[in-house]
Amino acid sequence: MPKFEYAPAPESRSIVDLKESYGLFIDGKFTDTADGRTFKTISPATEEVLAEVTEAGPQDVDRAVRAARTAYENSWGSISPGQRSKYLFRIARLVQERARELAVLESLDNGKPIRESRDVDIPLVAAHFFYHAGWADKLEYAGYGPDPSPLGVAGQVIPWNFPMLMLAWKIAPALACGNTVVLKPAETTPLTALAFAEICQQADLPPGVVNIVTGAGETGRALVEHPGIDKVAFTGSTEVGKQIAKACARSHKKNTLELGGKAANIVFEDAAIDQAVEGIVNGIFFNQGHVCCAGSRLLVQESVYDEVIGALKRRLTTLRLGDPLDKNTDVGAINSAAQLAKIRELSDIGEAEGAERWSPPCELPAHGFWFPPTIFTGVSQANRIAREEIFGPVLSVLTFRTPAEAVEKANNTPYGLSAGVWTEKGSLILWMAAQLKAGVVWANTFNRFDPASPYGGYKESGYGREGGRHGLEAYLDV
Ligand code: NAD
């Protein structure tokens, strides 16, 4: 238990001007849908309705794609690269100016702690636009030939775990390379994308360059299957990613997929154990474990198993779960009832398959969607909790004796998005990084992101890279 109690330190909501209802953002304006359908977005921490949002149907998606095409042909595709840079810089500055408001809005709609939306998500959003503003007029030096051209109109579909950050990962490179976009945010977290639409207006971005259509899977499907799209960028589940890959295979569309993961976080006996424990906690309990690259499988060298698990359990008893807007909160709400049901189901299966479940003493709020930080020990590789993505605050612990065994276990997954290695030995880090089939390998850290660093997966974690020089390729005709 914590040595002393923390007084509540809630961030004020008053900085956010929530509207009762939001339209679609098409051709630079907020508009109604053709058939008047709407849905509600709620706060997962309280189940309070935050706003009513428009559900875009195929006609609306078509209108958005046409607006993006017209903008591509009449303005964005032909303005100078320096002008594109200017707009991206403006957007980055506006994100910084509105950072506190965006962080509160993100925490309200998503359930993530304000500490994370304020210190991680929104600063990274601004960094992504700054970084790509720098590329827009230097594409000829990116290694894709002397005059790389854009693809045209990009259809982009994103998930709910990092709503505004995923938007930035999609929109910033697309615009920097001269494309226009139609983006669909996830149905449970549309609000920061709609605030971003206002930022596009504030930045005087030419109408139609960015269009935001809200809705669920059917809206996403209408977008990615629209014949007027030249490029599909999707982040989400492997299951939906496979459907999208099939649909794109029958067309001219270029596509990139960022899908699920089941990352190994590997702790060797010579690691700095206290630091490793912080890395394990950050790896799986950051953002309630709603992280595609979460370190959800902990591999501990047998000789330090007791020490690591003891320290980890002690550390977990100090985590504070509760109000996402409280500045002291470490673990926020699960994003939706459906996701909570999935986490509960897989955790119950873990127990039924013989793994030992442990959570620190922790009171869950009466309303909203909550799941305590949980670790499973005695997990075998065949267990479903060691193979399937839980996408929640649940860690499966396995052990190993030799580096070769660690590599074999780490790679024994259909996914390949990320991995972590904790050791004092540089040579072991380099050897492990070469052996691990993962798009990102962190050494003595975890869940570190930088717009200059390419990010993406192997195997069923998808293909294509986002961020860095490599990420530009996805939006250029190369
Ligand atoms: P999801 O695939 O159900 O939904 C993602 C998005 O796709 C949502 O906007 C949804 O409305 C839309 N969608 C659903 N069905 C569609 C269809 N048939 N056609 C087009 N769009 C459709 O995933 P989710 O549960 O919302 O998100 C969690 C998943 O995202 C996890 O598996 C996670 O690993 C993955 N993810 C991956 C990354 C990455 O970079 N690799 C990042 C974040 C999340």
Short mmCIF file of C-alpha atoms and ligand atoms in Angstrom, two decimals:
data_model
loop_
_atom_site.label_atom_id
_atom_site.label_comp_id
_atom_site.label_asym_id
_atom_site.label_seq_id
_atom_site.Cartn_x
_atom_site.Cartn_y
_atom_site.Cartn_z
CA MET A 1 0.00 0.00 0.00
CA PRO A 2 1.16 3.61 -0.59
CA LYS A 3 2.89 5.19 2.38
CA PHE A 4 0.48 8.13 2.32
CA GLU A 5 -2.71 9.07 0.54
CA TYR A 6 -2.81 11.57 -2.29
CA ALA A 7 -5.36 14.37 -2.15
CA PRO A 8 -7.49 14.55 -5.31
CA ALA A 9 -5.89 16.77 -7.97
CA PRO A 10 -8.39 16.89 -10.81
CA GLU A 11 -7.65 18.85 -13.96
CA SER A 12 -10.50 21.28 -14.73
CA ARG A 13 -12.87 20.35 -17.55
CA SER A 14 -13.82 23.97 -18.10
CA ILE A 15 -11.12 24.43 -20.75
CA VAL A 16 -13.09 22.13 -23.06
CA ASP A 17 -16.07 23.58 -24.87
CA LEU A 18 -18.08 20.42 -25.56
CA LYS A 19 -20.84 20.87 -28.11
CA GLU A 20 -24.06 18.89 -27.87
CA SER A 21 -23.62 17.54 -31.36
CA TYR A 22 -20.95 17.42 -34.05
CA GLY A 23 -21.32 17.21 -37.83
CA LEU A 24 -18.94 15.76 -40.42
CA PHE A 25 -15.99 17.87 -41.54
CA ILE A 26 -16.11 17.96 -45.34
CA ASP A 27 -14.62 20.54 -47.69
CA GLY A 28 -13.56 22.81 -44.85
CA LYS A 29 -17.01 22.97 -43.18
CA PHE A 30 -18.97 21.04 -40.59
CA THR A 31 -21.97 19.51 -42.37
CA ASP A 32 -24.90 17.18 -41.66
CA THR A 33 -25.14 13.66 -42.92
CA ALA A 34 -27.35 12.75 -45.86
CA ASP A 35 -29.56 10.40 -43.81
CA GLY A 36 -29.46 12.09 -40.37
CA ARG A 37 -27.98 9.16 -38.43
CA THR A 38 -26.09 9.90 -35.23
CA PHE A 39 -24.45 8.05 -32.31
CA LYS A 40 -23.31 9.04 -28.85
CA THR A 41 -19.79 9.15 -27.50
CA ILE A 42 -19.45 8.58 -23.76
CA SER A 43 -16.84 9.00 -21.06
CA PRO A 44 -15.63 5.46 -20.27
CA ALA A 45 -14.78 6.57 -16.73
CA THR A 46 -18.34 7.61 -15.85
CA GLU A 47 -20.57 6.45 -18.75
CA GLU A 48 -21.73 10.07 -19.06
CA VAL A 49 -22.79 11.03 -22.60
CA LEU A 50 -20.29 13.60 -23.86
CA ALA A 51 -21.78 14.47 -27.24
CA GLU A 52 -23.79 13.26 -30.19
CA VAL A 53 -21.75 12.55 -33.28
CA THR A 54 -22.79 12.09 -36.90
CA GLU A 55 -22.63 8.65 -38.49
CA ALA A 56 -21.42 9.04 -42.06
CA GLY A 57 -23.07 6.81 -44.66
CA PRO A 58 -21.74 5.92 -48.13
CA GLN A 59 -23.12 9.15 -49.66
CA ASP A 60 -21.28 11.25 -47.07
CA VAL A 61 -18.07 9.30 -47.58
CA ASP A 62 -18.44 9.86 -51.32
CA ARG A 63 -18.87 13.61 -50.74
CA ALA A 64 -15.73 13.67 -48.57
CA VAL A 65 -13.67 11.74 -51.14
CA ARG A 66 -14.81 14.08 -53.92
CA ALA A 67 -13.88 17.12 -51.80
CA ALA A 68 -10.44 15.61 -51.18
CA ARG A 69 -10.01 14.91 -54.91
CA THR A 70 -10.97 18.47 -55.86
CA ALA A 71 -8.59 19.88 -53.26
CA TYR A 72 -5.82 17.61 -54.53
CA GLU A 73 -6.34 18.71 -58.13
CA ASN A 74 -7.02 22.40 -57.52
CA SER A 75 -4.95 23.48 -54.57
CA TRP A 76 -2.89 21.10 -52.47
CA GLY A 77 -1.36 19.10 -55.29
CA SER A 78 -0.04 22.22 -56.98
CA ILE A 79 1.04 24.59 -54.19
CA SER A 80 4.75 24.80 -53.55
CA PRO A 81 6.30 22.38 -51.03
CA GLY A 82 7.35 25.40 -48.94
CA GLN A 83 3.68 26.39 -48.65
CA ARG A 84 2.81 22.90 -47.47
CA SER A 85 5.50 23.22 -44.80
CA LYS A 86 3.99 26.50 -43.67
CA TYR A 87 0.56 24.95 -43.12
CA LEU A 88 2.02 21.98 -41.23
CA PHE A 89 4.02 24.32 -38.96
CA ARG A 90 0.86 26.30 -38.31
CA ILE A 91 -1.03 23.16 -37.36
CA ALA A 92 1.80 22.09 -35.04
CA ARG A 93 1.77 25.48 -33.31
CA LEU A 94 -2.01 25.43 -32.92
CA VAL A 95 -1.84 21.95 -31.38
CA GLN A 96 0.67 23.33 -28.88
CA GLU A 97 -1.47 26.37 -28.14
CA ARG A 98 -4.52 24.18 -27.53
CA ALA A 99 -2.54 21.38 -25.84
CA ARG A 100 -4.24 21.53 -22.45
CA GLU A 101 -7.71 21.53 -23.98
CA LEU A 102 -6.83 18.64 -26.31
CA ALA A 103 -5.35 16.62 -23.43
CA VAL A 104 -8.49 17.05 -21.31
CA LEU A 105 -10.72 16.18 -24.27
CA GLU A 106 -8.66 13.07 -25.03
CA SER A 107 -8.81 11.89 -21.42
CA LEU A 108 -12.57 12.51 -21.26
CA ASP A 109 -13.35 10.60 -24.44
CA ASN A 110 -10.77 7.83 -24.17
CA GLY A 111 -10.39 7.30 -20.40
CA LYS A 112 -6.57 7.59 -20.38
CA PRO A 113 -4.88 9.42 -17.49
CA ILE A 114 -4.34 13.14 -18.04
CA ARG A 115 -0.69 12.59 -17.11
CA GLU A 116 -0.34 10.58 -20.31
CA SER A 117 -2.52 12.66 -22.65
CA ARG A 118 -0.81 15.84 -21.38
CA ASP A 119 2.80 14.58 -21.31
CA VAL A 120 2.85 11.96 -24.07
CA ASP A 121 -0.01 11.97 -26.58
CA ILE A 122 -0.45 15.66 -27.34
CA PRO A 123 3.27 16.64 -27.28
CA LEU A 124 3.92 13.78 -29.70
CA VAL A 125 1.08 15.00 -31.95
CA ALA A 126 2.73 18.43 -32.18
CA ALA A 127 6.16 16.82 -32.68
CA HIS A 128 4.80 14.76 -35.56
CA PHE A 129 3.50 17.82 -37.39
CA PHE A 130 6.73 19.76 -36.75
CA TYR A 131 8.80 16.86 -38.02
CA HIS A 132 6.79 16.47 -41.22
CA ALA A 133 6.67 20.23 -41.78
CA GLY A 134 10.43 19.89 -42.06
CA TRP A 135 10.19 17.16 -44.69
CA ALA A 136 7.58 18.80 -46.96
CA ASP A 137 10.12 20.92 -48.88
CA LYS A 138 12.98 18.42 -48.71
CA LEU A 139 11.39 15.34 -50.25
CA GLU A 140 13.93 15.31 -53.08
CA TYR A 141 16.58 14.46 -50.44
CA ALA A 142 14.57 11.62 -48.90
CA GLY A 143 16.14 9.00 -51.15
CA TYR A 144 13.09 8.41 -53.36
CA GLY A 145 14.40 10.09 -56.50
CA PRO A 146 14.79 13.73 -57.51
CA ASP A 147 11.09 14.62 -57.73
CA PRO A 148 8.88 12.16 -55.84
CA SER A 149 5.18 12.71 -56.46
CA PRO A 150 2.21 12.22 -54.12
CA LEU A 151 -0.34 9.45 -54.58
CA GLY A 152 -3.54 11.52 -54.53
CA VAL A 153 -6.32 10.96 -52.00
CA ALA A 154 -5.61 8.90 -48.87
CA GLY A 155 -8.38 7.10 -46.95
CA GLN A 156 -7.27 6.66 -43.35
CA VAL A 157 -8.91 4.64 -40.57
CA ILE A 158 -7.63 4.76 -36.98
CA PRO A 159 -8.32 3.04 -33.63
CA TRP A 160 -9.33 4.40 -30.23
CA ASN A 161 -6.22 3.83 -28.12
CA PHE A 162 -4.24 6.94 -29.16
CA PRO A 163 -6.93 8.85 -31.03
CA MET A 164 -5.17 12.10 -31.77
CA LEU A 165 -1.69 10.62 -32.01
CA MET A 166 -2.83 8.09 -34.61
CA LEU A 167 -4.47 10.95 -36.50
CA ALA A 168 -1.13 12.79 -36.50
CA TRP A 169 0.74 9.68 -37.65
CA LYS A 170 -1.66 9.47 -40.61
CA ILE A 171 -2.33 13.07 -41.60
CA ALA A 172 1.11 14.71 -41.12
CA PRO A 173 3.08 12.52 -43.59
CA ALA A 174 0.18 12.42 -46.07
CA LEU A 175 -0.02 16.21 -46.24
CA ALA A 176 3.75 16.69 -46.21
CA CYS A 177 4.00 14.52 -49.32
CA GLY A 178 1.25 16.47 -51.11
CA ASN A 179 -1.75 14.15 -50.67
CA THR A 180 -5.19 15.08 -49.40
CA VAL A 181 -7.03 12.91 -46.87
CA VAL A 182 -10.32 11.56 -45.62
CA LEU A 183 -9.87 10.22 -42.09
CA LYS A 184 -12.25 8.16 -39.98
CA PRO A 185 -11.59 8.16 -36.22
CA ALA A 186 -12.78 5.25 -34.05
CA GLU A 187 -16.43 5.34 -33.01
CA THR A 188 -15.64 5.51 -29.27
CA THR A 189 -13.13 8.39 -29.55
CA PRO A 190 -14.15 10.88 -32.25
CA LEU A 191 -13.83 14.13 -30.28
CA THR A 192 -10.17 15.08 -30.69
CA ALA A 193 -10.39 14.41 -34.44
CA LEU A 194 -13.28 16.89 -34.58
CA ALA A 195 -11.23 19.40 -32.56
CA PHE A 196 -8.47 18.83 -35.11
CA ALA A 197 -10.96 19.77 -37.85
CA GLU A 198 -11.36 23.14 -36.09
CA ILE A 199 -7.57 23.48 -36.01
CA CYS A 200 -7.51 22.97 -39.79
CA GLN A 201 -9.99 25.85 -40.08
CA GLN A 202 -7.91 28.01 -37.73
CA ALA A 203 -4.81 27.26 -39.81
CA ASP A 204 -6.66 28.35 -42.99
CA LEU A 205 -5.88 25.02 -44.56
CA PRO A 206 -7.48 25.01 -48.03
CA PRO A 207 -10.93 23.36 -47.90
CA GLY A 208 -10.99 19.64 -48.70
CA VAL A 209 -7.33 18.94 -47.87
CA VAL A 210 -8.41 17.27 -44.60
CA ASN A 211 -11.87 15.71 -44.27
CA ILE A 212 -13.08 13.90 -41.14
CA VAL A 213 -15.94 11.42 -41.36
CA THR A 214 -17.19 9.89 -38.11
CA GLY A 215 -18.88 6.50 -37.79
CA ALA A 216 -18.16 2.85 -37.05
CA GLY A 217 -16.95 -0.13 -39.11
CA GLU A 218 -19.41 0.38 -41.98
CA THR A 219 -18.21 3.96 -42.47
CA GLY A 220 -14.63 2.68 -42.46
CA ARG A 221 -15.48 0.03 -45.00
CA ALA A 222 -17.22 2.58 -47.28
CA LEU A 223 -14.07 4.70 -47.10
CA VAL A 224 -11.43 2.05 -47.78
CA GLU A 225 -13.53 0.48 -50.56
CA HIS A 226 -14.28 3.81 -52.27
CA PRO A 227 -12.91 3.74 -55.83
CA GLY A 228 -11.78 7.38 -55.57
CA ILE A 229 -9.12 6.56 -52.95
CA ASP A 230 -5.50 6.03 -54.07
CA LYS A 231 -4.02 4.96 -50.76
CA VAL A 232 -5.39 3.23 -47.67
CA ALA A 233 -3.72 3.62 -44.28
CA PHE A 234 -5.19 1.54 -41.49
CA THR A 235 -4.33 1.07 -37.84
CA GLY A 236 -6.45 -1.40 -35.92
CA SER A 237 -7.06 -5.08 -35.38
CA THR A 238 -5.42 -7.79 -37.43
CA GLU A 239 -8.85 -9.20 -38.29
CA VAL A 240 -10.09 -5.98 -39.93
CA GLY A 241 -6.62 -5.42 -41.43
CA LYS A 242 -6.91 -8.70 -43.30
CA GLN A 243 -10.29 -7.70 -44.75
CA ILE A 244 -8.82 -4.39 -45.87
CA ALA A 245 -5.79 -6.08 -47.44
CA LYS A 246 -8.17 -8.29 -49.46
CA ALA A 247 -10.25 -5.33 -50.60
CA CYS A 248 -7.12 -3.39 -51.65
CA ALA A 249 -5.67 -6.39 -53.48
CA ARG A 250 -8.51 -6.07 -55.99
CA SER A 251 -7.70 -2.44 -56.74
CA HIS A 252 -4.96 0.04 -57.64
CA LYS A 253 -4.72 1.24 -54.03
CA LYS A 254 -1.44 1.28 -52.19
CA ASN A 255 -1.92 0.30 -48.56
CA THR A 256 -0.19 0.16 -45.21
CA LEU A 257 -1.41 -1.76 -42.18
CA GLU A 258 -0.45 -1.25 -38.53
CA LEU A 259 -2.08 -4.12 -36.66
CA GLY A 260 -1.93 -6.01 -33.38
CA GLY A 261 1.00 -7.21 -31.28
CA LYS A 262 2.08 -9.51 -28.45
CA ALA A 263 5.46 -8.11 -27.58
CA ALA A 264 8.07 -9.83 -25.44
CA ASN A 265 9.76 -7.72 -22.78
CA ILE A 266 12.90 -9.70 -21.94
CA VAL A 267 14.77 -9.25 -18.64
CA PHE A 268 18.26 -10.78 -18.30
CA GLU A 269 19.83 -11.53 -14.93
CA ASP A 270 22.42 -8.74 -15.24
CA ALA A 271 19.77 -6.03 -15.87
CA ALA A 272 19.30 -3.12 -13.47
CA ILE A 273 16.26 -4.70 -11.84
CA ASP A 274 14.64 -1.54 -10.49
CA GLN A 275 14.83 0.11 -13.90
CA ALA A 276 13.58 -3.04 -15.57
CA VAL A 277 10.58 -3.11 -13.23
CA GLU A 278 9.74 0.48 -14.23
CA GLY A 279 10.05 -0.61 -17.86
CA ILE A 280 7.77 -3.59 -17.30
CA VAL A 281 5.14 -1.35 -15.66
CA ASN A 282 5.42 1.23 -18.44
CA GLY A 283 5.38 -1.56 -21.02
CA ILE A 284 2.04 -3.05 -20.05
CA PHE A 285 0.17 -0.63 -17.76
CA PHE A 286 0.77 2.57 -19.78
CA ASN A 287 -2.57 3.54 -21.37
CA GLN A 288 -4.27 0.60 -19.55
CA GLY A 289 -2.35 -1.75 -21.84
CA HIS A 290 -4.35 -0.45 -24.83
CA VAL A 291 -1.12 -0.30 -26.77
CA CYS A 292 -0.44 -2.36 -29.88
CA CYS A 293 3.26 -2.58 -28.99
CA ALA A 294 2.61 -3.23 -25.25
CA GLY A 295 5.11 -5.51 -23.53
CA SER A 296 2.35 -7.99 -22.72
CA ARG A 297 4.63 -11.04 -22.42
CA LEU A 298 7.31 -10.69 -19.77
CA LEU A 299 10.22 -13.12 -20.25
CA VAL A 300 12.39 -13.25 -17.11
CA GLN A 301 15.66 -15.13 -16.77
CA GLU A 302 15.05 -17.86 -14.21
CA SER A 303 17.89 -16.80 -11.89
CA VAL A 304 16.24 -13.43 -11.15
CA TYR A 305 12.62 -14.53 -11.38
CA ASP A 306 11.78 -14.21 -7.66
CA GLU A 307 13.53 -10.87 -7.36
CA VAL A 308 11.78 -9.39 -10.43
CA ILE A 309 8.31 -10.67 -9.57
CA GLY A 310 8.65 -9.56 -5.93
CA ALA A 311 9.72 -6.05 -6.97
CA LEU A 312 7.03 -5.89 -9.64
CA LYS A 313 4.26 -6.81 -7.21
CA ARG A 314 5.50 -4.23 -4.72
CA ARG A 315 5.53 -1.60 -7.45
CA LEU A 316 2.01 -2.46 -8.61
CA THR A 317 0.61 -1.86 -5.12
CA THR A 318 1.63 1.81 -5.53
CA LEU A 319 -0.25 2.38 -8.81
CA ARG A 320 -3.27 4.64 -8.47
CA LEU A 321 -6.32 3.70 -10.52
CA GLY A 322 -9.24 6.07 -10.97
CA ASP A 323 -10.42 9.40 -12.39
CA PRO A 324 -8.49 9.94 -15.65
CA LEU A 325 -8.59 13.70 -15.10
CA ASP A 326 -6.81 13.41 -11.74
CA LYS A 327 -3.14 14.34 -12.18
CA ASN A 328 -2.09 11.58 -9.77
CA THR A 329 -3.82 8.79 -11.67
CA ASP A 330 -1.59 6.10 -13.18
CA VAL A 331 -4.23 3.74 -14.55
CA GLY A 332 -7.39 5.10 -16.16
CA ALA A 333 -10.57 3.54 -17.51
CA ILE A 334 -10.92 0.76 -20.07
CA ASN A 335 -12.11 2.39 -23.27
CA SER A 336 -15.42 0.58 -23.76
CA ALA A 337 -17.75 -2.04 -22.33
CA ALA A 338 -16.88 -4.29 -25.28
CA GLN A 339 -13.14 -4.04 -24.60
CA LEU A 340 -13.69 -4.69 -20.90
CA ALA A 341 -15.68 -7.83 -21.75
CA LYS A 342 -12.82 -9.04 -23.96
CA ILE A 343 -10.21 -8.45 -21.22
CA ARG A 344 -12.37 -10.25 -18.65
CA GLU A 345 -12.97 -13.18 -20.96
CA LEU A 346 -9.30 -13.73 -21.80
CA SER A 347 -8.27 -13.29 -18.15
CA ASP A 348 -10.82 -15.91 -17.07
CA ILE A 349 -9.50 -18.23 -19.75
CA GLY A 350 -5.97 -17.64 -18.40
CA GLU A 351 -7.07 -18.83 -14.98
CA ALA A 352 -9.02 -21.78 -16.41
CA GLU A 353 -5.91 -22.85 -18.34
CA GLY A 354 -3.94 -23.01 -15.10
CA ALA A 355 -2.02 -19.73 -14.85
CA GLU A 356 -1.93 -17.97 -11.50
CA ARG A 357 -3.67 -14.57 -11.42
CA TRP A 358 -2.62 -11.68 -9.16
CA SER A 359 -3.74 -8.06 -8.79
CA PRO A 360 -2.81 -5.53 -6.11
CA PRO A 361 -5.55 -4.55 -3.65
CA CYS A 362 -7.40 -1.93 -5.63
CA GLU A 363 -10.87 -0.46 -5.39
CA LEU A 364 -12.67 -0.06 -8.70
CA PRO A 365 -15.04 2.91 -9.20
CA ALA A 366 -18.74 2.03 -9.20
CA HIS A 367 -19.48 3.48 -12.65
CA GLY A 368 -17.58 3.22 -15.88
CA PHE A 369 -15.34 0.47 -17.25
CA TRP A 370 -12.45 -0.62 -15.05
CA PHE A 371 -10.01 -3.49 -14.79
CA PRO A 372 -7.24 -3.75 -12.17
CA PRO A 373 -3.58 -4.14 -13.15
CA THR A 374 -3.16 -7.92 -13.38
CA ILE A 375 -0.27 -10.31 -13.75
CA PHE A 376 -0.37 -13.99 -14.60
CA THR A 377 2.51 -16.20 -13.51
CA GLY A 378 3.03 -19.86 -14.35
CA VAL A 379 1.98 -19.14 -17.94
CA SER A 380 2.87 -21.69 -20.60
CA GLN A 381 3.49 -20.80 -24.22
CA ALA A 382 0.40 -22.69 -25.31
CA ASN A 383 -1.93 -20.62 -23.08
CA ARG A 384 -4.20 -18.23 -24.93
CA ILE A 385 -3.07 -15.35 -22.68
CA ALA A 386 0.47 -15.93 -23.99
CA ARG A 387 -0.62 -15.97 -27.64
CA GLU A 388 -3.54 -13.59 -28.10
CA GLU A 389 -3.57 -9.85 -27.82
CA ILE A 390 -5.57 -8.90 -24.69
CA PHE A 391 -5.22 -5.13 -25.22
CA GLY A 392 -5.67 -4.44 -21.52
CA PRO A 393 -3.66 -4.12 -18.27
CA VAL A 394 -2.79 -7.82 -18.16
CA LEU A 395 0.75 -9.20 -18.14
CA SER A 396 1.68 -12.83 -18.85
CA VAL A 397 4.96 -13.91 -17.25
CA LEU A 398 7.17 -16.65 -18.70
CA THR A 399 10.76 -17.64 -17.90
CA PHE A 400 13.90 -18.62 -19.84
CA ARG A 401 17.42 -19.82 -19.08
CA THR A 402 19.57 -18.86 -22.10
CA PRO A 403 19.51 -16.04 -24.66
CA ALA A 404 18.69 -18.56 -27.39
CA GLU A 405 15.65 -19.74 -25.45
CA ALA A 406 14.55 -16.14 -24.91
CA VAL A 407 14.73 -15.49 -28.65
CA GLU A 408 12.82 -18.65 -29.49
CA LYS A 409 10.03 -17.83 -27.04
CA ALA A 410 9.90 -14.15 -28.00
CA ASN A 411 9.55 -14.98 -31.69
CA ASN A 412 6.98 -17.71 -31.08
CA THR A 413 4.02 -15.50 -31.98
CA PRO A 414 2.12 -14.64 -35.15
CA TYR A 415 2.84 -10.97 -34.39
CA GLY A 416 6.04 -8.94 -34.66
CA LEU A 417 5.58 -5.32 -33.72
CA SER A 418 7.97 -4.66 -30.86
CA ALA A 419 10.19 -6.15 -28.16
CA GLY A 420 12.22 -4.98 -25.18
CA VAL A 421 15.61 -6.18 -23.91
CA TRP A 422 16.97 -5.41 -20.43
CA THR A 423 20.66 -6.14 -19.87
CA GLU A 424 23.95 -4.38 -19.06
CA LYS A 425 25.70 -6.03 -22.02
CA GLY A 426 25.76 -4.01 -25.24
CA SER A 427 26.82 -7.04 -27.26
CA LEU A 428 23.82 -9.01 -26.01
CA ILE A 429 21.49 -6.12 -26.93
CA LEU A 430 22.87 -6.02 -30.47
CA TRP A 431 22.68 -9.80 -30.85
CA MET A 432 19.11 -9.91 -29.53
CA ALA A 433 18.02 -7.03 -31.76
CA ALA A 434 19.26 -8.93 -34.79
CA GLN A 435 17.44 -12.12 -33.75
CA LEU A 436 14.09 -10.68 -32.71
CA LYS A 437 11.43 -10.56 -35.42
CA ALA A 438 9.98 -7.24 -34.33
CA GLY A 439 9.70 -3.88 -36.04
CA VAL A 440 10.98 -2.01 -32.97
CA VAL A 441 13.39 -3.37 -30.34
CA TRP A 442 13.84 -1.18 -27.28
CA ALA A 443 16.96 -1.61 -25.13
CA ASN A 444 16.70 -0.76 -21.42
CA THR A 445 13.56 1.25 -22.10
CA PHE A 446 10.07 0.61 -23.46
CA ASN A 447 7.24 2.44 -25.27
CA ARG A 448 9.49 5.26 -26.46
CA PHE A 449 8.27 7.07 -29.56
CA ASP A 450 9.86 9.66 -31.80
CA PRO A 451 8.55 11.00 -35.09
CA ALA A 452 11.99 10.48 -36.67
CA SER A 453 11.94 6.76 -35.93
CA PRO A 454 10.09 4.41 -38.31
CA TYR A 455 7.45 2.23 -36.68
CA GLY A 456 5.69 -0.85 -38.03
CA GLY A 457 5.42 -4.61 -37.90
CA TYR A 458 6.46 -8.00 -39.13
CA LYS A 459 4.10 -10.89 -39.90
CA GLU A 460 0.51 -10.36 -38.68
CA SER A 461 1.41 -7.01 -37.15
CA GLY A 462 1.10 -5.54 -40.64
CA TYR A 463 3.30 -3.94 -43.26
CA GLY A 464 4.64 -0.52 -44.15
CA ARG A 465 6.27 1.96 -41.81
CA GLU A 466 5.04 5.16 -40.21
CA GLY A 467 7.39 7.91 -39.08
CA GLY A 468 10.91 8.77 -40.12
CA ARG A 469 12.18 8.85 -43.69
CA HIS A 470 10.78 5.36 -44.25
CA GLY A 471 7.26 6.52 -43.40
CA LEU A 472 7.26 8.97 -46.33
CA GLU A 473 7.43 6.11 -48.80
CA ALA A 474 3.84 5.12 -47.94
CA TYR A 475 2.57 8.46 -49.30
CA LEU A 476 4.78 8.81 -52.38
CA ASP A 477 4.48 7.21 -55.79
CA VAL A 478 7.73 5.26 -55.50
P1 NAD B 1 -10.69 -2.36 -35.03
O1 NAD B 1 -9.94 -2.99 -36.16
O2 NAD B 1 -11.96 -2.97 -34.61
O3 NAD B 1 -11.05 -0.86 -35.40
C1 NAD B 1 -10.08 0.05 -35.87
C2 NAD B 1 -10.78 1.04 -36.78
O4 NAD B 1 -11.27 0.35 -37.93
C3 NAD B 1 -11.97 1.74 -36.15
O5 NAD B 1 -11.99 3.08 -36.62
C4 NAD B 1 -13.16 0.97 -36.72
O6 NAD B 1 -14.34 1.71 -36.80
C5 NAD B 1 -12.66 0.63 -38.11
N1 NAD B 1 -13.25 -0.53 -38.75
C6 NAD B 1 -13.87 -1.61 -38.16
N2 NAD B 1 -14.27 -2.49 -39.11
C7 NAD B 1 -13.89 -1.98 -40.31
C8 NAD B 1 -13.99 -2.44 -41.66
N3 NAD B 1 -14.57 -3.60 -41.96
N4 NAD B 1 -13.47 -1.67 -42.63
C9 NAD B 1 -12.86 -0.51 -42.35
N5 NAD B 1 -12.74 -0.01 -41.10
C10 NAD B 1 -13.24 -0.74 -40.10
O7 NAD B 1 -9.66 -2.24 -33.87
P2 NAD B 1 -9.88 -1.60 -32.44
O8 NAD B 1 -10.38 -2.66 -31.55
O9 NAD B 1 -10.65 -0.34 -32.52
O10 NAD B 1 -8.39 -1.18 -32.09
C11 NAD B 1 -7.53 -2.00 -31.38
C12 NAD B 1 -6.58 -2.71 -32.32
O11 NAD B 1 -5.74 -1.78 -32.99
C13 NAD B 1 -5.66 -3.62 -31.57
O12 NAD B 1 -5.62 -4.87 -32.18
C14 NAD B 1 -4.30 -2.94 -31.68
O13 NAD B 1 -3.22 -3.78 -31.60
C15 NAD B 1 -4.39 -2.23 -32.96
N6 NAD B 1 -3.48 -1.09 -32.99
C16 NAD B 1 -2.35 -1.18 -33.75
C17 NAD B 1 -1.45 -0.13 -33.80
C18 NAD B 1 -0.21 -0.20 -34.63
O14 NAD B 1 0.40 0.81 -34.87
N7 NAD B 1 0.19 -1.36 -35.09
C19 NAD B 1 -1.71 1.02 -33.07
C20 NAD B 1 -2.86 1.09 -32.31
C21 NAD B 1 -3.75 0.02 -32.29
#
